[in-house]
């Protein structure tokens, strides 16, 4: 039973992180958030201590941060599960734009985000703001290069 509880809490953490990230882009047309873009940007959300050089966003490195390089290529199937859950709950919509699935937060998703006020939410919200301002407009290739460089350099430390 404990294993199920742990799985559920991890699932909630993952979908909350993705929902916070998507909330920063709303129904914005200029940045199209595909599955690949979500996986790349979420790496910054999961490992801000490794990926973001802004001292205001950093906290003490955790054990997991040192091993971020093991996770630089995320599990697509997991992200499909997260996005299917968010879509089923009508917190996120999935649309086809130029032959690609694009994800956007819905008004129900925005309502959920606006109801959050924990310190964990505030930390993730700050990270998501940083990502929107500094990372999201980069090409997927450039973001992936940054992930590889920073996550492997953390492994060397």
PDB file of N, CA and C in Angstrom, residues 91-143:
ATOM      1  N   UNK A  91      -7.587  19.970 -17.408  1.00  0.00           N
ATOM      2  CA  UNK A  91      -6.708  21.031 -16.935  1.00  0.00           C
ATOM      3  C   UNK A  91      -5.795  21.519 -18.049  1.00  0.00           C
ATOM      4  N   UNK A  92      -5.646  20.677 -19.070  1.00  0.00           N
ATOM      5  CA  UNK A  92      -4.806  20.964 -20.230  1.00  0.00           C
ATOM      6  C   UNK A  92      -5.572  20.523 -21.467  1.00  0.00           C
ATOM      7  N   UNK A  93      -5.396  21.275 -22.547  1.00  0.00           N
ATOM      8  CA  UNK A  93      -5.981  20.852 -23.823  1.00  0.00           C
ATOM      9  C   UNK A  93      -4.852  20.480 -24.775  1.00  0.00           C
ATOM     10  N   UNK A  94      -5.178  19.599 -25.701  1.00  0.00           N
ATOM     11  CA  UNK A  94      -4.204  19.167 -26.710  1.00  0.00           C
ATOM     12  C   UNK A  94      -4.805  19.493 -28.075  1.00  0.00           C
ATOM     13  N   UNK A  95      -4.076  20.277 -28.848  1.00  0.00           N
ATOM     14  CA  UNK A  95      -4.529  20.689 -30.172  1.00  0.00           C
ATOM     15  C   UNK A  95      -3.474  20.333 -31.202  1.00  0.00           C
ATOM     16  N   UNK A  96      -3.915  20.117 -32.419  1.00  0.00           N
ATOM     17  CA  UNK A  96      -2.973  19.850 -33.507  1.00  0.00           C
ATOM     18  C   UNK A  96      -2.740  21.159 -34.252  1.00  0.00           C
ATOM     19  N   UNK A  97      -1.489  21.579 -34.283  1.00  0.00           N
ATOM     20  CA  UNK A  97      -1.093  22.780 -35.009  1.00  0.00           C
ATOM     21  C   UNK A  97       0.104  22.408 -35.873  1.00  0.00           C
ATOM     22  N   UNK A  98      -0.061  22.568 -37.188  1.00  0.00           N
ATOM     23  CA  UNK A  98       0.999  22.221 -38.148  1.00  0.00           C
ATOM     24  C   UNK A  98       1.507  20.803 -37.918  1.00  0.00           C
ATOM     25  N   UNK A  99       0.593  19.866 -37.844  1.00  0.00           N
ATOM     26  CA  UNK A  99       0.895  18.431 -37.716  1.00  0.00           C
ATOM     27  C   UNK A  99       1.610  18.060 -36.417  1.00  0.00           C
ATOM     28  N   UNK A 100       1.464  18.868 -35.399  1.00  0.00           N
ATOM     29  CA  UNK A 100       2.116  18.581 -34.121  1.00  0.00           C
ATOM     30  C   UNK A 100       1.122  18.816 -32.986  1.00  0.00           C
ATOM     31  N   UNK A 101       1.148  17.940 -31.984  1.00  0.00           N
ATOM     32  CA  UNK A 101       0.306  18.137 -30.811  1.00  0.00           C
ATOM     33  C   UNK A 101       0.901  19.252 -29.958  1.00  0.00           C
ATOM     34  N   UNK A 102       0.075  20.221 -29.635  1.00  0.00           N
ATOM     35  CA  UNK A 102       0.480  21.358 -28.817  1.00  0.00           C
ATOM     36  C   UNK A 102      -0.396  21.364 -27.567  1.00  0.00           C
ATOM     37  N   UNK A 103       0.221  21.579 -26.425  1.00  0.00           N
ATOM     38  CA  UNK A 103      -0.484  21.553 -25.144  1.00  0.00           C
ATOM     39  C   UNK A 103      -0.629  22.969 -24.596  1.00  0.00           C
ATOM     40  N   UNK A 104      -1.841  23.244 -24.061  1.00  0.00           N
ATOM     41  CA  UNK A 104      -2.123  24.542 -23.455  1.00  0.00           C
ATOM     42  C   UNK A 104      -2.946  24.329 -22.193  1.00  0.00           C
ATOM     43  N   UNK A 105      -2.735  25.189 -21.225  1.00  0.00           N
ATOM     44  CA  UNK A 105      -3.526  25.125 -20.002  1.00  0.00           C
ATOM     45  C   UNK A 105      -4.945  25.616 -20.311  1.00  0.00           C
ATOM     46  N   UNK A 106      -5.928  25.034 -19.659  1.00  0.00           N
ATOM     47  CA  UNK A 106      -7.325  25.453 -19.816  1.00  0.00           C
ATOM     48  C   UNK A 106      -7.693  26.421 -18.689  1.00  0.00           C
ATOM     49  N   UNK A 107      -8.895  26.950 -18.746  1.00  0.00           N
ATOM     50  CA  UNK A 107      -9.334  27.842 -17.661  1.00  0.00           C
ATOM     51  C   UNK A 107      -9.443  27.069 -16.343  1.00  0.00           C
ATOM     52  N   UNK A 108      -9.852  25.783 -16.413  1.00  0.00           N
ATOM     53  CA  UNK A 108      -9.876  24.961 -15.191  1.00  0.00           C
ATOM     54  C   UNK A 108      -8.462  24.772 -14.640  1.00  0.00           C
ATOM     55  N   UNK A 109      -7.491  24.577 -15.524  1.00  0.00           N
ATOM     56  CA  UNK A 109      -6.105  24.449 -15.103  1.00  0.00           C
ATOM     57  C   UNK A 109      -5.600  25.726 -14.458  1.00  0.00           C
ATOM     58  N   UNK A 110      -5.985  26.856 -15.035  1.00  0.00           N
ATOM     59  CA  UNK A 110      -5.611  28.152 -14.463  1.00  0.00           C
ATOM     60  C   UNK A 110      -6.227  28.326 -13.078  1.00  0.00           C
ATOM     61  N   UNK A 111      -7.471  27.882 -12.918  1.00  0.00           N
ATOM     62  CA  UNK A 111      -8.122  27.955 -11.598  1.00  0.00           C
ATOM     63  C   UNK A 111      -7.356  27.137 -10.561  1.00  0.00           C
ATOM     64  N   UNK A 112      -6.895  25.955 -10.960  1.00  0.00           N
ATOM     65  CA  UNK A 112      -6.112  25.111 -10.044  1.00  0.00           C
ATOM     66  C   UNK A 112      -4.824  25.826  -9.654  1.00  0.00           C
ATOM     67  N   UNK A 113      -4.124  26.383 -10.637  1.00  0.00           N
ATOM     68  CA  UNK A 113      -2.865  27.086 -10.367  1.00  0.00           C
ATOM     69  C   UNK A 113      -3.100  28.257  -9.419  1.00  0.00           C
ATOM     70  N   UNK A 114      -4.160  29.003  -9.647  1.00  0.00           N
ATOM     71  CA  UNK A 114      -4.446  30.168  -8.804  1.00  0.00           C
ATOM     72  C   UNK A 114      -4.797  29.780  -7.370  1.00  0.00           C
ATOM     73  N   UNK A 115      -5.195  28.533  -7.156  1.00  0.00           N
ATOM     74  CA  UNK A 115      -5.532  28.084  -5.799  1.00  0.00           C
ATOM     75  C   UNK A 115      -4.309  27.597  -5.021  1.00  0.00           C
ATOM     76  N   UNK A 116      -3.184  27.432  -5.685  1.00  0.00           N
ATOM     77  CA  UNK A 116      -1.972  26.944  -5.023  1.00  0.00           C
ATOM     78  C   UNK A 116      -1.278  28.084  -4.290  1.00  0.00           C
ATOM     79  N   UNK A 117      -0.740  27.794  -3.113  1.00  0.00           N
ATOM     80  CA  UNK A 117      -0.009  28.833  -2.378  1.00  0.00           C
ATOM     81  C   UNK A 117       1.080  28.278  -1.466  1.00  0.00           C
ATOM     82  N   UNK A 118       1.493  27.053  -1.670  1.00  0.00           N
ATOM     83  CA  UNK A 118       2.543  26.464  -0.830  1.00  0.00           C
ATOM     84  C   UNK A 118       3.908  27.047  -1.197  1.00  0.00           C
ATOM     85  N   UNK A 119       4.879  26.847  -0.338  1.00  0.00           N
ATOM     86  CA  UNK A 119       6.241  27.305  -0.637  1.00  0.00           C
ATOM     87  C   UNK A 119       6.806  26.541  -1.834  1.00  0.00           C
ATOM     88  N   UNK A 120       6.428  25.275  -1.975  1.00  0.00           N
ATOM     89  CA  UNK A 120       6.866  24.477  -3.126  1.00  0.00           C
ATOM     90  C   UNK A 120       6.323  25.091  -4.418  1.00  0.00           C
ATOM     91  N   UNK A 121       5.055  25.474  -4.409  1.00  0.00           N
ATOM     92  CA  UNK A 121       4.467  26.117  -5.585  1.00  0.00           C
ATOM     93  C   UNK A 121       5.215  27.410  -5.905  1.00  0.00           C
ATOM     94  N   UNK A 122       5.487  28.219  -4.890  1.00  0.00           N
ATOM     95  CA  UNK A 122       6.147  29.509  -5.118  1.00  0.00           C
ATOM     96  C   UNK A 122       7.531  29.325  -5.726  1.00  0.00           C
ATOM     97  N   UNK A 123       8.249  28.316  -5.259  1.00  0.00           N
ATOM     98  CA  UNK A 123       9.571  28.028  -5.821  1.00  0.00           C
ATOM     99  C   UNK A 123       9.435  27.632  -7.292  1.00  0.00           C
ATOM    100  N   UNK A 124       8.518  26.715  -7.578  1.00  0.00           N
ATOM    101  CA  UNK A 124       8.330  26.277  -8.964  1.00  0.00           C
ATOM    102  C   UNK A 124       7.816  27.405  -9.850  1.00  0.00           C
ATOM    103  N   UNK A 125       6.975  28.256  -9.308  1.00  0.00           N
ATOM    104  CA  UNK A 125       6.456  29.387 -10.067  1.00  0.00           C
ATOM    105  C   UNK A 125       7.591  30.322 -10.477  1.00  0.00           C
ATOM    106  N   UNK A 126       8.522  30.588  -9.566  1.00  0.00           N
ATOM    107  CA  UNK A 126       9.685  31.428  -9.884  1.00  0.00           C
ATOM    108  C   UNK A 126      10.553  30.785 -10.955  1.00  0.00           C
ATOM    109  N   UNK A 127      10.751  29.484 -10.845  1.00  0.00           N
ATOM    110  CA  UNK A 127      11.546  28.767 -11.848  1.00  0.00           C
ATOM    111  C   UNK A 127      10.841  28.829 -13.203  1.00  0.00           C
ATOM    112  N   UNK A 128       9.533  28.618 -13.221  1.00  0.00           N
ATOM    113  CA  UNK A 128       8.774  28.660 -14.476  1.00  0.00           C
ATOM    114  C   UNK A 128       8.828  30.051 -15.109  1.00  0.00           C
ATOM    115  N   UNK A 129       8.777  31.094 -14.299  1.00  0.00           N
ATOM    116  CA  UNK A 129       8.916  32.461 -14.826  1.00  0.00           C
ATOM    117  C   UNK A 129      10.280  32.649 -15.480  1.00  0.00           C
ATOM    118  N   UNK A 130      11.317  32.148 -14.824  1.00  0.00           N
ATOM    119  CA  UNK A 130      12.671  32.227 -15.382  1.00  0.00           C
ATOM    120  C   UNK A 130      12.738  31.486 -16.718  1.00  0.00           C
ATOM    121  N   UNK A 131      12.163  30.294 -16.765  1.00  0.00           N
ATOM    122  CA  UNK A 131      12.173  29.486 -17.990  1.00  0.00           C
ATOM    123  C   UNK A 131      11.473  30.227 -19.116  1.00  0.00           C
ATOM    124  N   UNK A 132      10.323  30.799 -18.832  1.00  0.00           N
ATOM    125  CA  UNK A 132       9.585  31.521 -19.872  1.00  0.00           C
ATOM    126  C   UNK A 132      10.413  32.683 -20.407  1.00  0.00           C
ATOM    127  N   UNK A 133      11.043  33.414 -19.512  1.00  0.00           N
ATOM    128  CA  UNK A 133      11.796  34.608 -19.905  1.00  0.00           C
ATOM    129  C   UNK A 133      13.114  34.277 -20.606  1.00  0.00           C
ATOM    130  N   UNK A 134      13.811  33.232 -20.158  1.00  0.00           N
ATOM    131  CA  UNK A 134      15.189  33.009 -20.604  1.00  0.00           C
ATOM    132  C   UNK A 134      15.430  31.757 -21.442  1.00  0.00           C
ATOM    133  N   UNK A 135      14.541  30.782 -21.390  1.00  0.00           N
ATOM    134  CA  UNK A 135      14.825  29.488 -22.007  1.00  0.00           C
ATOM    135  C   UNK A 135      13.849  29.124 -23.122  1.00  0.00           C
ATOM    136  N   UNK A 136      12.588  29.383 -22.929  1.00  0.00           N
ATOM    137  CA  UNK A 136      11.529  28.840 -23.792  1.00  0.00           C
ATOM    138  C   UNK A 136      11.669  29.197 -25.265  1.00  0.00           C
ATOM    139  N   UNK A 137      12.216  30.341 -25.583  1.00  0.00           N
ATOM    140  CA  UNK A 137      12.332  30.758 -26.984  1.00  0.00           C
ATOM    141  C   UNK A 137      13.521  30.117 -27.708  1.00  0.00           C
ATOM    142  N   UNK A 138      14.382  29.461 -26.962  1.00  0.00           N
ATOM    143  CA  UNK A 138      15.519  28.777 -27.587  1.00  0.00           C
ATOM    144  C   UNK A 138      15.021  27.567 -28.367  1.00  0.00           C
ATOM    145  N   UNK A 139      15.781  27.159 -29.351  1.00  0.00           N
ATOM    146  CA  UNK A 139      15.414  25.955 -30.107  1.00  0.00           C
ATOM    147  C   UNK A 139      15.552  24.731 -29.208  1.00  0.00           C
ATOM    148  N   UNK A 140      14.831  23.679 -29.555  1.00  0.00           N
ATOM    149  CA  UNK A 140      14.933  22.432 -28.790  1.00  0.00           C
ATOM    150  C   UNK A 140      16.368  21.924 -28.785  1.00  0.00           C
ATOM    151  N   UNK A 141      17.050  22.072 -29.906  1.00  0.00           N
ATOM    152  CA  UNK A 141      18.449  21.619 -30.004  1.00  0.00           C
ATOM    153  C   UNK A 141      19.334  22.385 -29.028  1.00  0.00           C
ATOM    154  N   UNK A 142      19.168  23.698 -28.970  1.00  0.00           N
ATOM    155  CA  UNK A 142      19.970  24.524 -28.067  1.00  0.00           C
ATOM    156  C   UNK A 142      19.673  24.182 -26.600  1.00  0.00           C
ATOM    157  N   UNK A 143      18.403  23.968 -26.288  1.00  0.00           N
ATOM    158  CA  UNK A 143      18.030  23.605 -24.914  1.00  0.00           C
ATOM    159  C   UNK A 143      18.652  22.264 -24.544  1.00  0.00           C
TER     160      UNK A 143
END
